[in-house]
Amino acid sequence: MGCSSEGFAAALRAAAEVVAEHRTELIELDRAIGDGDHGENLSRGFTAIVSALETEVPATPGAVAKLAATTLISKVGGAAGPLYGTAFLRASAKLGDAAEIDVPLLLEALRAALEGVQARGKAVGGDATMVDALIPAVSAAEGAAAADASVAEVLAAAADAADRGAESTVDLVPRKGRASYLGERAVGHLDPGARSTALLLRAFAEAAR
Ligand code: ADP
Ligand code: MG
């Protein structure tokens, strides 16, 4: 069974709750190796998405993704706003005007989101950014889909892999974004953007169940 625009809107509301619950954690992660605004930035962005959805839920999942993208780009400062905004915008372009997100479309949207983040931020795997959560998430999603998983199962596989990918940033020397200014001193710290990516994917997976 696929995910309708209402389903996707519900997933974004769930994501907003998770971001609010983890706001302090994300602030603390970013305070250790950045400027401490990541939790605030993201919670402001997702709160704005929820209010935009209260006015109207767009008719297709692609239009919902586009609303999320434009809201994140306009409301969230820092590096993460434009990066997450680009991710949702590229996903929205892939979703087009389909009425539902099925597994093949989900895979295309996830891959497009990853490619958008990489096109925008120029980070590769191992740079200790959100890309380290997204790359394994997309591969795991593709693997799960090849084994006939449902939308919810594909997202759960992506979230599990994103958790492990985010954990892997602890041992890495950051090469992009603010944390890269610290170099070796940032080793031992979890990247806040990788953590938030894993949290968002988990929220989507739980919502899809
Ligand atoms: P800022 O660093 O401007 O304060 P945030 O704190 O909101 O922005 O977001 C920081 C997160 O953004 C980092 O933890 C990292 O995951 C991600 N990030 C920063 N720069 C890049 C980049 N060039 N490519 C991918 N992700 C990046
Ligand atoms: Mg920051």
mmCIF file of C-alpha atoms in Angstrom, residues 101-173:
data_model
loop_
_atom_site.group_PDB
_atom_site.id
_atom_site.type_symbol
_atom_site.label_atom_id
_atom_site.label_comp_id
_atom_site.label_asym_id
_atom_site.label_seq_id
_atom_site.Cartn_x
_atom_site.Cartn_y
_atom_site.Cartn_z
ATOM 1 C CA ILE A 101 4.086 7.090 -2.992
ATOM 2 C CA ASP A 102 4.681 3.417 -3.715
ATOM 3 C CA VAL A 103 7.959 1.582 -3.130
ATOM 4 C CA PRO A 104 9.601 2.362 -6.509
ATOM 5 C CA LEU A 105 8.680 6.047 -6.193
ATOM 6 C CA LEU A 106 9.910 6.123 -2.601
ATOM 7 C CA LEU A 107 13.296 4.790 -3.730
ATOM 8 C CA GLU A 108 13.526 7.414 -6.456
ATOM 9 C CA ALA A 109 12.579 10.175 -4.023
ATOM 10 C CA LEU A 110 15.105 9.022 -1.407
ATOM 11 C CA ARG A 111 17.911 8.792 -3.960
ATOM 12 C CA ALA A 112 17.007 12.229 -5.355
ATOM 13 C CA ALA A 113 17.050 13.682 -1.829
ATOM 14 C CA LEU A 114 20.546 12.296 -1.238
ATOM 15 C CA GLU A 115 21.765 13.579 -4.607
ATOM 16 C CA GLY A 116 20.292 17.002 -3.858
ATOM 17 C CA VAL A 117 22.084 17.227 -0.511
ATOM 18 C CA GLN A 118 25.344 16.212 -2.166
ATOM 19 C CA ALA A 119 24.898 18.608 -5.086
ATOM 20 C CA ARG A 120 24.202 21.457 -2.718
ATOM 21 C CA GLY A 121 26.739 20.751 0.050
ATOM 22 C CA LYS A 122 29.439 18.844 -1.858
ATOM 23 C CA ALA A 123 29.902 16.385 1.013
ATOM 24 C CA VAL A 124 30.824 12.781 0.316
ATOM 25 C CA GLY A 125 30.580 9.762 2.601
ATOM 26 C CA GLY A 126 33.075 9.989 5.453
ATOM 27 C CA ASP A 127 32.948 13.806 5.759
ATOM 28 C CA ALA A 128 30.932 13.489 9.007
ATOM 29 C CA THR A 129 27.698 15.121 7.841
ATOM 30 C CA MET A 130 24.069 14.138 7.272
ATOM 31 C CA VAL A 131 25.331 12.449 4.092
ATOM 32 C CA ASP A 132 26.809 9.710 6.317
ATOM 33 C CA ALA A 133 23.293 8.891 7.484
ATOM 34 C CA LEU A 134 21.671 9.306 4.060
ATOM 35 C CA ILE A 135 24.022 7.164 1.943
ATOM 36 C CA PRO A 136 23.516 3.955 3.956
ATOM 37 C CA ALA A 137 19.811 4.786 4.342
ATOM 38 C CA VAL A 138 19.285 4.909 0.587
ATOM 39 C CA SER A 139 21.286 1.698 0.027
ATOM 40 C CA ALA A 140 19.356 -0.107 2.749
ATOM 41 C CA ALA A 141 16.059 1.126 1.287
ATOM 42 C CA GLU A 142 17.051 -0.254 -2.108
ATOM 43 C CA GLY A 143 18.094 -3.546 -0.539
ATOM 44 C CA ALA A 144 14.822 -3.870 1.354
ATOM 45 C CA ALA A 145 12.801 -3.042 -1.765
ATOM 46 C CA ALA A 146 14.666 -5.708 -3.722
ATOM 47 C CA ALA A 147 13.497 -8.161 -1.046
ATOM 48 C CA ASP A 148 9.848 -7.116 -1.606
ATOM 49 C CA ALA A 149 9.455 -4.877 1.436
ATOM 50 C CA SER A 150 6.481 -2.552 1.912
ATOM 51 C CA VAL A 151 6.792 1.263 2.117
ATOM 52 C CA ALA A 152 6.891 1.016 5.927
ATOM 53 C CA GLU A 153 9.513 -1.768 5.835
ATOM 54 C CA VAL A 154 11.654 0.134 3.321
ATOM 55 C CA LEU A 155 11.568 3.191 5.581
ATOM 56 C CA ALA A 156 12.374 1.098 8.663
ATOM 57 C CA ALA A 157 15.410 -0.372 6.894
ATOM 58 C CA ALA A 158 16.471 3.145 5.881
ATOM 59 C CA ALA A 159 16.066 4.408 9.456
ATOM 60 C CA ASP A 160 18.083 1.493 10.916
ATOM 61 C CA ALA A 161 20.903 2.143 8.453
ATOM 62 C CA ALA A 162 20.747 5.903 9.109
ATOM 63 C CA ASP A 163 21.139 5.240 12.848
ATOM 64 C CA ARG A 164 24.289 3.223 12.208
ATOM 65 C CA GLY A 165 25.545 5.788 9.678
ATOM 66 C CA ALA A 166 24.995 8.620 12.141
ATOM 67 C CA GLU A 167 26.889 6.659 14.835
ATOM 68 C CA SER A 168 29.792 6.259 12.400
ATOM 69 C CA THR A 169 30.335 10.044 12.395
ATOM 70 C CA VAL A 170 31.623 9.821 15.972
ATOM 71 C CA ASP A 171 34.935 8.430 14.718
ATOM 72 C CA LEU A 172 35.290 10.752 11.726
ATOM 73 C CA VAL A 173 37.164 14.025 11.242
#
